[in-house]
Amino acid sequence: TIIYVTIVTFLGKDCKKMQLGPYTLQNYALFQDCKDDEVLRFLTCVMPREAHWSKGAVLHQQDYPLTDILLLLDGRLALTRIGASGQEIRAGDLETGALYGQATAFSDDQLEGFSITALTRATTLAFPAKAFYQQCANTCSAHQKVIRNMIRDLARQAKVLTNKVGYLSAGSLRGKIALFLLQEGMDTPAGDPFTLRYNREEMAEALAVARPSLSRALTQMKEEGLIDYDRKVFRILDPTALEVMT
């Protein structure tokens, strides 16, 4: 449950950085390229709510309206859904700096398809959706920049979702793993190590497969010289073979 909720308060006018508690907001993608006074004007105008959550707290239940857009200031959140069979499916995680809820808040019924649960202690800012489609009376540059950053993030989320649909629809378990690893290591040269954000349990949930089956498949792919790994650190040794699997 919520530990406590407060309305955003601000530092003095002469502060060098716009801060909310210990957070420098210009470090978050939502406020990219915003100057200190622009961040201050935007927050003063929209008055987002700061909330602190304990580990295991449920921020939102699936199939209930979500009218705010959440900025995760710190911590980690899980997106889960109970399917028709009653099985809980983990759709993904939100890391520090993530912005979530745009698609739901801008929809007609505003019904959120996932439950949001805190995997760690977490702090969020909740912005009213209108903050991103209605500019203030002063039509200040801060609103223009923040709206642009929000749309950019929404486009990034759409791309991530497209990629996820790709590996979930792969024909075989090895195909799912291959596509997953290729996407996770896409910015790393072949043969070089990269670190996954997921442990084995989380990876199995992301691929919607049983963890023992995932472990067996990874072991086989390692023995065949396709990949190498040590816990979360992976290396793709034969990217061509992995691409064929997909």
PDB file of C-alpha atoms in Angstrom:
ATOM      1  CA  THR A   1       0.000   0.000   0.000  1.00  0.00           C
ATOM      2  CA  ILE A   2       0.975   3.669  -0.171  1.00  0.00           C
ATOM      3  CA  ILE A   3       3.392   4.742   2.550  1.00  0.00           C
ATOM      4  CA  TYR A   4       2.504   8.374   2.054  1.00  0.00           C
ATOM      5  CA  VAL A   5       1.430  10.777  -0.655  1.00  0.00           C
ATOM      6  CA  THR A   6       2.322  14.443  -0.901  1.00  0.00           C
ATOM      7  CA  ILE A   7       1.708  17.279  -3.309  1.00  0.00           C
ATOM      8  CA  VAL A   8       4.853  18.434  -5.104  1.00  0.00           C
ATOM      9  CA  THR A   9       6.710  21.219  -3.359  1.00  0.00           C
ATOM     10  CA  PHE A  10       9.512  23.301  -4.783  1.00  0.00           C
ATOM     11  CA  LEU A  11      12.875  24.657  -3.751  1.00  0.00           C
ATOM     12  CA  GLY A  12      13.644  28.362  -3.638  1.00  0.00           C
ATOM     13  CA  LYS A  13      13.776  30.411  -6.835  1.00  0.00           C
ATOM     14  CA  ASP A  14      17.550  30.652  -6.691  1.00  0.00           C
ATOM     15  CA  CYS A  15      18.113  26.876  -6.784  1.00  0.00           C
ATOM     16  CA  LYS A  16      20.545  25.663  -9.452  1.00  0.00           C
ATOM     17  CA  LYS A  17      18.545  22.521 -10.285  1.00  0.00           C
ATOM     18  CA  MET A  18      14.840  21.823 -10.098  1.00  0.00           C
ATOM     19  CA  GLN A  19      14.560  19.047  -7.531  1.00  0.00           C
ATOM     20  CA  LEU A  20      11.726  16.983  -6.095  1.00  0.00           C
ATOM     21  CA  GLY A  21      13.078  15.492  -2.893  1.00  0.00           C
ATOM     22  CA  PRO A  22      16.466  14.067  -3.920  1.00  0.00           C
ATOM     23  CA  TYR A  23      15.611  13.903  -7.644  1.00  0.00           C
ATOM     24  CA  THR A  24      17.044  16.145 -10.346  1.00  0.00           C
ATOM     25  CA  LEU A  25      14.225  16.082 -12.865  1.00  0.00           C
ATOM     26  CA  GLN A  26      16.332  17.160 -15.841  1.00  0.00           C
ATOM     27  CA  ASN A  27      17.971  13.710 -15.651  1.00  0.00           C
ATOM     28  CA  TYR A  28      14.692  12.097 -16.753  1.00  0.00           C
ATOM     29  CA  ALA A  29      13.765  11.746 -20.425  1.00  0.00           C
ATOM     30  CA  LEU A  30      10.436  13.508 -19.861  1.00  0.00           C
ATOM     31  CA  PHE A  31      12.300  16.730 -19.049  1.00  0.00           C
ATOM     32  CA  GLN A  32      15.057  16.381 -21.627  1.00  0.00           C
ATOM     33  CA  ASP A  33      16.347  19.752 -22.888  1.00  0.00           C
ATOM     34  CA  CYS A  34      14.259  21.643 -20.309  1.00  0.00           C
ATOM     35  CA  LYS A  35      15.858  24.481 -18.401  1.00  0.00           C
ATOM     36  CA  ASP A  36      15.433  24.844 -14.649  1.00  0.00           C
ATOM     37  CA  ASP A  37      12.823  27.582 -14.902  1.00  0.00           C
ATOM     38  CA  GLU A  38      10.898  25.620 -17.554  1.00  0.00           C
ATOM     39  CA  VAL A  39      10.666  22.554 -15.300  1.00  0.00           C
ATOM     40  CA  LEU A  40       9.512  24.761 -12.443  1.00  0.00           C
ATOM     41  CA  ARG A  41       6.814  26.422 -14.571  1.00  0.00           C
ATOM     42  CA  PHE A  42       5.536  23.093 -15.881  1.00  0.00           C
ATOM     43  CA  LEU A  43       5.291  21.484 -12.449  1.00  0.00           C
ATOM     44  CA  THR A  44       3.728  24.570 -10.931  1.00  0.00           C
ATOM     45  CA  CYS A  45       1.093  24.518 -13.666  1.00  0.00           C
ATOM     46  CA  VAL A  46       0.140  20.814 -13.598  1.00  0.00           C
ATOM     47  CA  MET A  47       0.864  19.987  -9.913  1.00  0.00           C
ATOM     48  CA  PRO A  48       1.657  16.257 -10.184  1.00  0.00           C
ATOM     49  CA  ARG A  49       1.278  14.014  -7.118  1.00  0.00           C
ATOM     50  CA  GLU A  50       4.334  12.383  -5.585  1.00  0.00           C
ATOM     51  CA  ALA A  51       3.719   8.915  -4.111  1.00  0.00           C
ATOM     52  CA  HIS A  52       6.012   6.540  -2.228  1.00  0.00           C
ATOM     53  CA  TRP A  53       5.353   2.784  -2.426  1.00  0.00           C
ATOM     54  CA  SER A  54       6.596  -0.156  -0.392  1.00  0.00           C
ATOM     55  CA  LYS A  55       7.848  -3.361  -2.024  1.00  0.00           C
ATOM     56  CA  GLY A  56       4.882  -5.492  -3.084  1.00  0.00           C
ATOM     57  CA  ALA A  57       2.435  -2.591  -3.134  1.00  0.00           C
ATOM     58  CA  VAL A  58      -0.165  -2.627  -5.910  1.00  0.00           C
ATOM     59  CA  LEU A  59      -0.204   0.775  -7.601  1.00  0.00           C
ATOM     60  CA  HIS A  60      -3.079  -0.124  -9.910  1.00  0.00           C
ATOM     61  CA  GLN A  61      -5.383  -3.081 -10.601  1.00  0.00           C
ATOM     62  CA  GLN A  62      -5.997  -4.350 -14.110  1.00  0.00           C
ATOM     63  CA  ASP A  63      -9.254  -3.423 -15.861  1.00  0.00           C
ATOM     64  CA  TYR A  64      -9.743  -0.315 -13.706  1.00  0.00           C
ATOM     65  CA  PRO A  65      -9.497   3.228 -15.103  1.00  0.00           C
ATOM     66  CA  LEU A  66      -6.046   4.813 -15.094  1.00  0.00           C
ATOM     67  CA  THR A  67      -6.469   8.532 -15.653  1.00  0.00           C
ATOM     68  CA  ASP A  68      -2.960   9.689 -14.753  1.00  0.00           C
ATOM     69  CA  ILE A  69       0.386   9.243 -16.460  1.00  0.00           C
ATOM     70  CA  LEU A  70       3.088   7.921 -14.147  1.00  0.00           C
ATOM     71  CA  LEU A  71       6.751   8.876 -14.077  1.00  0.00           C
ATOM     72  CA  LEU A  72       8.851   6.392 -12.100  1.00  0.00           C
ATOM     73  CA  LEU A  73      11.373   8.492 -10.176  1.00  0.00           C
ATOM     74  CA  ASP A  74      13.094   5.482  -8.664  1.00  0.00           C
ATOM     75  CA  GLY A  75      12.530   1.778  -8.101  1.00  0.00           C
ATOM     76  CA  ARG A  76      11.159  -0.965 -10.306  1.00  0.00           C
ATOM     77  CA  LEU A  77       7.568  -1.893 -11.175  1.00  0.00           C
ATOM     78  CA  ALA A  78       6.053  -5.016 -12.752  1.00  0.00           C
ATOM     79  CA  LEU A  79       3.223  -5.090 -15.283  1.00  0.00           C
ATOM     80  CA  THR A  80       1.106  -8.230 -14.891  1.00  0.00           C
ATOM     81  CA  ARG A  81      -2.233  -9.516 -16.098  1.00  0.00           C
ATOM     82  CA  ILE A  82      -4.491 -12.391 -15.057  1.00  0.00           C
ATOM     83  CA  GLY A  83      -5.474 -14.246 -18.217  1.00  0.00           C
ATOM     84  CA  ALA A  84      -8.698 -16.102 -18.988  1.00  0.00           C
ATOM     85  CA  SER A  85      -7.157 -19.301 -17.564  1.00  0.00           C
ATOM     86  CA  GLY A  86      -6.432 -17.594 -14.257  1.00  0.00           C
ATOM     87  CA  GLN A  87      -2.677 -17.636 -14.833  1.00  0.00           C
ATOM     88  CA  GLU A  88      -0.742 -14.470 -14.099  1.00  0.00           C
ATOM     89  CA  ILE A  89       1.280 -13.256 -17.062  1.00  0.00           C
ATOM     90  CA  ARG A  90       4.140 -10.821 -16.538  1.00  0.00           C
ATOM     91  CA  ALA A  91       4.189  -8.466 -19.491  1.00  0.00           C
ATOM     92  CA  GLY A  92       7.277  -6.504 -18.508  1.00  0.00           C
ATOM     93  CA  ASP A  93       8.968  -4.270 -15.983  1.00  0.00           C
ATOM     94  CA  LEU A  94       9.283  -0.512 -15.604  1.00  0.00           C
ATOM     95  CA  GLU A  95      12.695   0.815 -14.602  1.00  0.00           C
ATOM     96  CA  THR A  96      13.661   4.152 -13.042  1.00  0.00           C
ATOM     97  CA  GLY A  97      12.803   6.986 -15.441  1.00  0.00           C
ATOM     98  CA  ALA A  98       9.996   5.081 -17.178  1.00  0.00           C
ATOM     99  CA  LEU A  99       6.849   6.927 -18.220  1.00  0.00           C
ATOM    100  CA  TYR A 100       3.699   4.812 -18.257  1.00  0.00           C
ATOM    101  CA  GLY A 101      -0.017   5.158 -18.862  1.00  0.00           C
ATOM    102  CA  GLN A 102      -0.159   7.392 -21.942  1.00  0.00           C
ATOM    103  CA  ALA A 103      -2.051   4.892 -24.102  1.00  0.00           C
ATOM    104  CA  THR A 104      -4.602   4.189 -21.373  1.00  0.00           C
ATOM    105  CA  ALA A 105      -5.084   7.762 -20.180  1.00  0.00           C
ATOM    106  CA  PHE A 106      -5.725   8.949 -23.741  1.00  0.00           C
ATOM    107  CA  SER A 107      -8.131   6.102 -24.596  1.00  0.00           C
ATOM    108  CA  ASP A 108     -11.920   6.396 -24.566  1.00  0.00           C
ATOM    109  CA  ASP A 109     -12.625   4.169 -21.548  1.00  0.00           C
ATOM    110  CA  GLN A 110      -9.251   4.662 -19.802  1.00  0.00           C
ATOM    111  CA  LEU A 111      -9.280   1.022 -18.646  1.00  0.00           C
ATOM    112  CA  GLU A 112      -5.759  -0.204 -17.905  1.00  0.00           C
ATOM    113  CA  GLY A 113      -5.070  -3.752 -19.069  1.00  0.00           C
ATOM    114  CA  PHE A 114      -2.351  -4.513 -16.525  1.00  0.00           C
ATOM    115  CA  SER A 115      -1.854  -4.449 -12.795  1.00  0.00           C
ATOM    116  CA  ILE A 116       1.138  -2.398 -11.643  1.00  0.00           C
ATOM    117  CA  THR A 117       3.089  -3.745  -8.663  1.00  0.00           C
ATOM    118  CA  ALA A 118       6.200  -2.444  -6.923  1.00  0.00           C
ATOM    119  CA  LEU A 119       9.085  -4.931  -7.138  1.00  0.00           C
ATOM    120  CA  THR A 120      11.150  -2.650  -4.893  1.00  0.00           C
ATOM    121  CA  ARG A 121      10.482   0.469  -2.883  1.00  0.00           C
ATOM    122  CA  ALA A 122       9.438   3.015  -5.487  1.00  0.00           C
ATOM    123  CA  THR A 123       8.554   6.668  -5.954  1.00  0.00           C
ATOM    124  CA  THR A 124       6.238   7.929  -8.675  1.00  0.00           C
ATOM    125  CA  LEU A 125       4.904  11.212  -9.983  1.00  0.00           C
ATOM    126  CA  ALA A 126       1.328  11.117 -11.283  1.00  0.00           C
ATOM    127  CA  PHE A 127       0.501  13.698 -13.962  1.00  0.00           C
ATOM    128  CA  PRO A 128      -3.077  14.397 -15.091  1.00  0.00           C
ATOM    129  CA  ALA A 129      -3.435  13.375 -18.730  1.00  0.00           C
ATOM    130  CA  LYS A 130      -4.565  16.861 -19.750  1.00  0.00           C
ATOM    131  CA  ALA A 131      -1.080  18.129 -18.878  1.00  0.00           C
ATOM    132  CA  PHE A 132       0.086  16.527 -22.127  1.00  0.00           C
ATOM    133  CA  TYR A 133      -2.592  17.757 -24.517  1.00  0.00           C
ATOM    134  CA  GLN A 134      -3.634  21.094 -23.048  1.00  0.00           C
ATOM    135  CA  GLN A 135      -1.058  23.829 -22.843  1.00  0.00           C
ATOM    136  CA  CYS A 136      -1.286  26.373 -20.076  1.00  0.00           C
ATOM    137  CA  ALA A 137      -2.726  29.829 -20.716  1.00  0.00           C
ATOM    138  CA  ASN A 138       0.802  31.182 -21.184  1.00  0.00           C
ATOM    139  CA  THR A 139       1.632  28.584 -23.912  1.00  0.00           C
ATOM    140  CA  CYS A 140       5.102  28.366 -22.402  1.00  0.00           C
ATOM    141  CA  SER A 141       8.016  26.566 -24.023  1.00  0.00           C
ATOM    142  CA  ALA A 142       8.118  24.108 -21.118  1.00  0.00           C
ATOM    143  CA  HIS A 143       4.817  22.529 -22.157  1.00  0.00           C
ATOM    144  CA  GLN A 144       5.945  22.221 -25.764  1.00  0.00           C
ATOM    145  CA  LYS A 145       9.155  20.444 -24.776  1.00  0.00           C
ATOM    146  CA  VAL A 146       7.525  18.093 -22.284  1.00  0.00           C
ATOM    147  CA  ILE A 147       4.749  17.144 -24.729  1.00  0.00           C
ATOM    148  CA  ARG A 148       7.371  16.444 -27.402  1.00  0.00           C
ATOM    149  CA  ASN A 149       9.333  14.266 -24.974  1.00  0.00           C
ATOM    150  CA  MET A 150       6.188  12.375 -23.987  1.00  0.00           C
ATOM    151  CA  ILE A 151       5.325  11.626 -27.629  1.00  0.00           C
ATOM    152  CA  ARG A 152       8.906  10.490 -28.249  1.00  0.00           C
ATOM    153  CA  ASP A 153       8.665   8.111 -25.292  1.00  0.00           C
ATOM    154  CA  LEU A 154       5.300   6.795 -26.476  1.00  0.00           C
ATOM    155  CA  ALA A 155       6.858   6.007 -29.859  1.00  0.00           C
ATOM    156  CA  ARG A 156       9.709   4.172 -28.113  1.00  0.00           C
ATOM    157  CA  GLN A 157       7.201   2.103 -26.114  1.00  0.00           C
ATOM    158  CA  ALA A 158       5.348   1.184 -29.308  1.00  0.00           C
ATOM    159  CA  LYS A 159       8.605  -0.054 -30.821  1.00  0.00           C
ATOM    160  CA  VAL A 160       9.394  -2.132 -27.747  1.00  0.00           C
ATOM    161  CA  LEU A 161       5.894  -3.652 -27.856  1.00  0.00           C
ATOM    162  CA  THR A 162       6.328  -4.520 -31.526  1.00  0.00           C
ATOM    163  CA  ASN A 163       9.589  -6.292 -30.726  1.00  0.00           C
ATOM    164  CA  LYS A 164       7.970  -8.195 -27.867  1.00  0.00           C
ATOM    165  CA  VAL A 165       5.088  -9.363 -30.027  1.00  0.00           C
ATOM    166  CA  GLY A 166       7.755 -10.614 -32.431  1.00  0.00           C
ATOM    167  CA  TYR A 167       9.483 -12.957 -30.027  1.00  0.00           C
ATOM    168  CA  LEU A 168       6.273 -14.053 -28.358  1.00  0.00           C
ATOM    169  CA  SER A 169       4.956 -15.121 -31.767  1.00  0.00           C
ATOM    170  CA  ALA A 170       8.149 -16.967 -32.725  1.00  0.00           C
ATOM    171  CA  GLY A 171       7.379 -20.568 -33.628  1.00  0.00           C
ATOM    172  CA  SER A 172       9.680 -22.365 -31.204  1.00  0.00           C
ATOM    173  CA  LEU A 173      11.224 -21.836 -27.785  1.00  0.00           C
ATOM    174  CA  ARG A 174      14.692 -21.565 -29.318  1.00  0.00           C
ATOM    175  CA  GLY A 175      13.313 -19.035 -31.780  1.00  0.00           C
ATOM    176  CA  LYS A 176      11.907 -16.944 -28.929  1.00  0.00           C
ATOM    177  CA  ILE A 177      15.215 -17.068 -27.071  1.00  0.00           C
ATOM    178  CA  ALA A 178      17.180 -16.214 -30.206  1.00  0.00           C
ATOM    179  CA  LEU A 179      15.051 -13.183 -31.026  1.00  0.00           C
ATOM    180  CA  PHE A 180      15.051 -12.062 -27.386  1.00  0.00           C
ATOM    181  CA  LEU A 181      18.852 -12.212 -27.141  1.00  0.00           C
ATOM    182  CA  LEU A 182      19.373 -10.556 -30.532  1.00  0.00           C
ATOM    183  CA  GLN A 183      17.178  -7.648 -29.447  1.00  0.00           C
ATOM    184  CA  GLU A 184      18.752  -7.352 -26.006  1.00  0.00           C
ATOM    185  CA  GLY A 185      22.248  -7.359 -27.489  1.00  0.00           C
ATOM    186  CA  MET A 186      21.519  -5.380 -30.640  1.00  0.00           C
ATOM    187  CA  ASP A 187      23.857  -2.535 -29.644  1.00  0.00           C
ATOM    188  CA  THR A 188      26.707  -4.909 -28.733  1.00  0.00           C
ATOM    189  CA  PRO A 189      29.156  -6.281 -31.352  1.00  0.00           C
ATOM    190  CA  ALA A 190      28.919 -10.053 -31.915  1.00  0.00           C
ATOM    191  CA  GLY A 191      30.991 -11.943 -29.385  1.00  0.00           C
ATOM    192  CA  ASP A 192      31.110  -9.092 -26.894  1.00  0.00           C
ATOM    193  CA  PRO A 193      29.361  -9.447 -23.524  1.00  0.00           C
ATOM    194  CA  PHE A 194      26.140  -7.663 -22.620  1.00  0.00           C
ATOM    195  CA  THR A 195      24.107  -7.803 -19.418  1.00  0.00           C
ATOM    196  CA  LEU A 196      20.425  -8.694 -19.374  1.00  0.00           C
ATOM    197  CA  ARG A 197      18.010  -6.747 -17.205  1.00  0.00           C
ATOM    198  CA  TYR A 198      16.283 -10.017 -16.313  1.00  0.00           C
ATOM    199  CA  ASN A 199      17.094 -13.011 -14.139  1.00  0.00           C
ATOM    200  CA  ARG A 200      16.012 -16.452 -15.382  1.00  0.00           C
ATOM    201  CA  GLU A 201      12.601 -16.311 -13.732  1.00  0.00           C
ATOM    202  CA  GLU A 202      11.885 -12.889 -15.221  1.00  0.00           C
ATOM    203  CA  MET A 203      13.168 -13.970 -18.633  1.00  0.00           C
ATOM    204  CA  ALA A 204      10.876 -17.013 -18.570  1.00  0.00           C
ATOM    205  CA  GLU A 205       7.910 -14.797 -17.670  1.00  0.00           C
ATOM    206  CA  ALA A 206       8.764 -12.345 -20.440  1.00  0.00           C
ATOM    207  CA  LEU A 207       8.835 -15.184 -22.987  1.00  0.00           C
ATOM    208  CA  ALA A 208       5.762 -16.885 -21.462  1.00  0.00           C
ATOM    209  CA  VAL A 209       7.605 -20.204 -21.053  1.00  0.00           C
ATOM    210  CA  ALA A 210       8.392 -22.494 -18.120  1.00  0.00           C
ATOM    211  CA  ARG A 211      11.685 -21.727 -16.410  1.00  0.00           C
ATOM    212  CA  PRO A 212      12.989 -25.359 -16.595  1.00  0.00           C
ATOM    213  CA  SER A 213      12.316 -25.399 -20.337  1.00  0.00           C
ATOM    214  CA  LEU A 214      14.138 -22.090 -20.732  1.00  0.00           C
ATOM    215  CA  SER A 215      17.136 -23.343 -18.748  1.00  0.00           C
ATOM    216  CA  ARG A 216      17.376 -26.535 -20.822  1.00  0.00           C
ATOM    217  CA  ALA A 217      17.195 -24.620 -24.096  1.00  0.00           C
ATOM    218  CA  LEU A 218      19.866 -22.127 -22.979  1.00  0.00           C
ATOM    219  CA  THR A 219      22.151 -24.976 -21.932  1.00  0.00           C
ATOM    220  CA  GLN A 220      21.715 -26.691 -25.308  1.00  0.00           C
ATOM    221  CA  MET A 221      22.417 -23.466 -27.206  1.00  0.00           C
ATOM    222  CA  LYS A 222      25.546 -22.922 -25.112  1.00  0.00           C
ATOM    223  CA  GLU A 223      26.765 -26.490 -25.745  1.00  0.00           C
ATOM    224  CA  GLU A 224      26.214 -25.982 -29.476  1.00  0.00           C
ATOM    225  CA  GLY A 225      28.436 -22.891 -29.414  1.00  0.00           C
ATOM    226  CA  LEU A 226      25.651 -20.478 -30.345  1.00  0.00           C
ATOM    227  CA  ILE A 227      25.839 -18.426 -27.165  1.00  0.00           C
ATOM    228  CA  ASP A 228      27.812 -18.203 -23.967  1.00  0.00           C
ATOM    229  CA  TYR A 229      26.606 -16.862 -20.648  1.00  0.00           C
ATOM    230  CA  ASP A 230      27.337 -16.543 -16.962  1.00  0.00           C
ATOM    231  CA  ARG A 231      24.222 -15.593 -15.005  1.00  0.00           C
ATOM    232  CA  LYS A 232      22.973 -12.331 -16.576  1.00  0.00           C
ATOM    233  CA  VAL A 233      26.015 -11.748 -18.796  1.00  0.00           C
ATOM    234  CA  PHE A 234      25.570 -13.156 -22.314  1.00  0.00           C
ATOM    235  CA  ARG A 235      27.621 -13.324 -25.500  1.00  0.00           C
ATOM    236  CA  ILE A 236      26.176 -14.144 -28.922  1.00  0.00           C
ATOM    237  CA  LEU A 237      28.779 -16.318 -30.646  1.00  0.00           C
ATOM    238  CA  ASP A 238      26.866 -17.156 -33.841  1.00  0.00           C
ATOM    239  CA  PRO A 239      24.397 -14.349 -34.653  1.00  0.00           C
ATOM    240  CA  THR A 240      23.679 -15.781 -38.113  1.00  0.00           C
ATOM    241  CA  ALA A 241      22.440 -19.039 -36.614  1.00  0.00           C
ATOM    242  CA  LEU A 242      20.272 -17.177 -34.135  1.00  0.00           C
ATOM    243  CA  GLU A 243      18.750 -15.084 -36.922  1.00  0.00           C
ATOM    244  CA  VAL A 244      17.843 -18.258 -38.815  1.00  0.00           C
ATOM    245  CA  MET A 245      16.024 -19.552 -35.710  1.00  0.00           C
ATOM    246  CA  THR A 246      13.787 -16.501 -35.628  1.00  0.00           C
TER     247      THR A 246
END
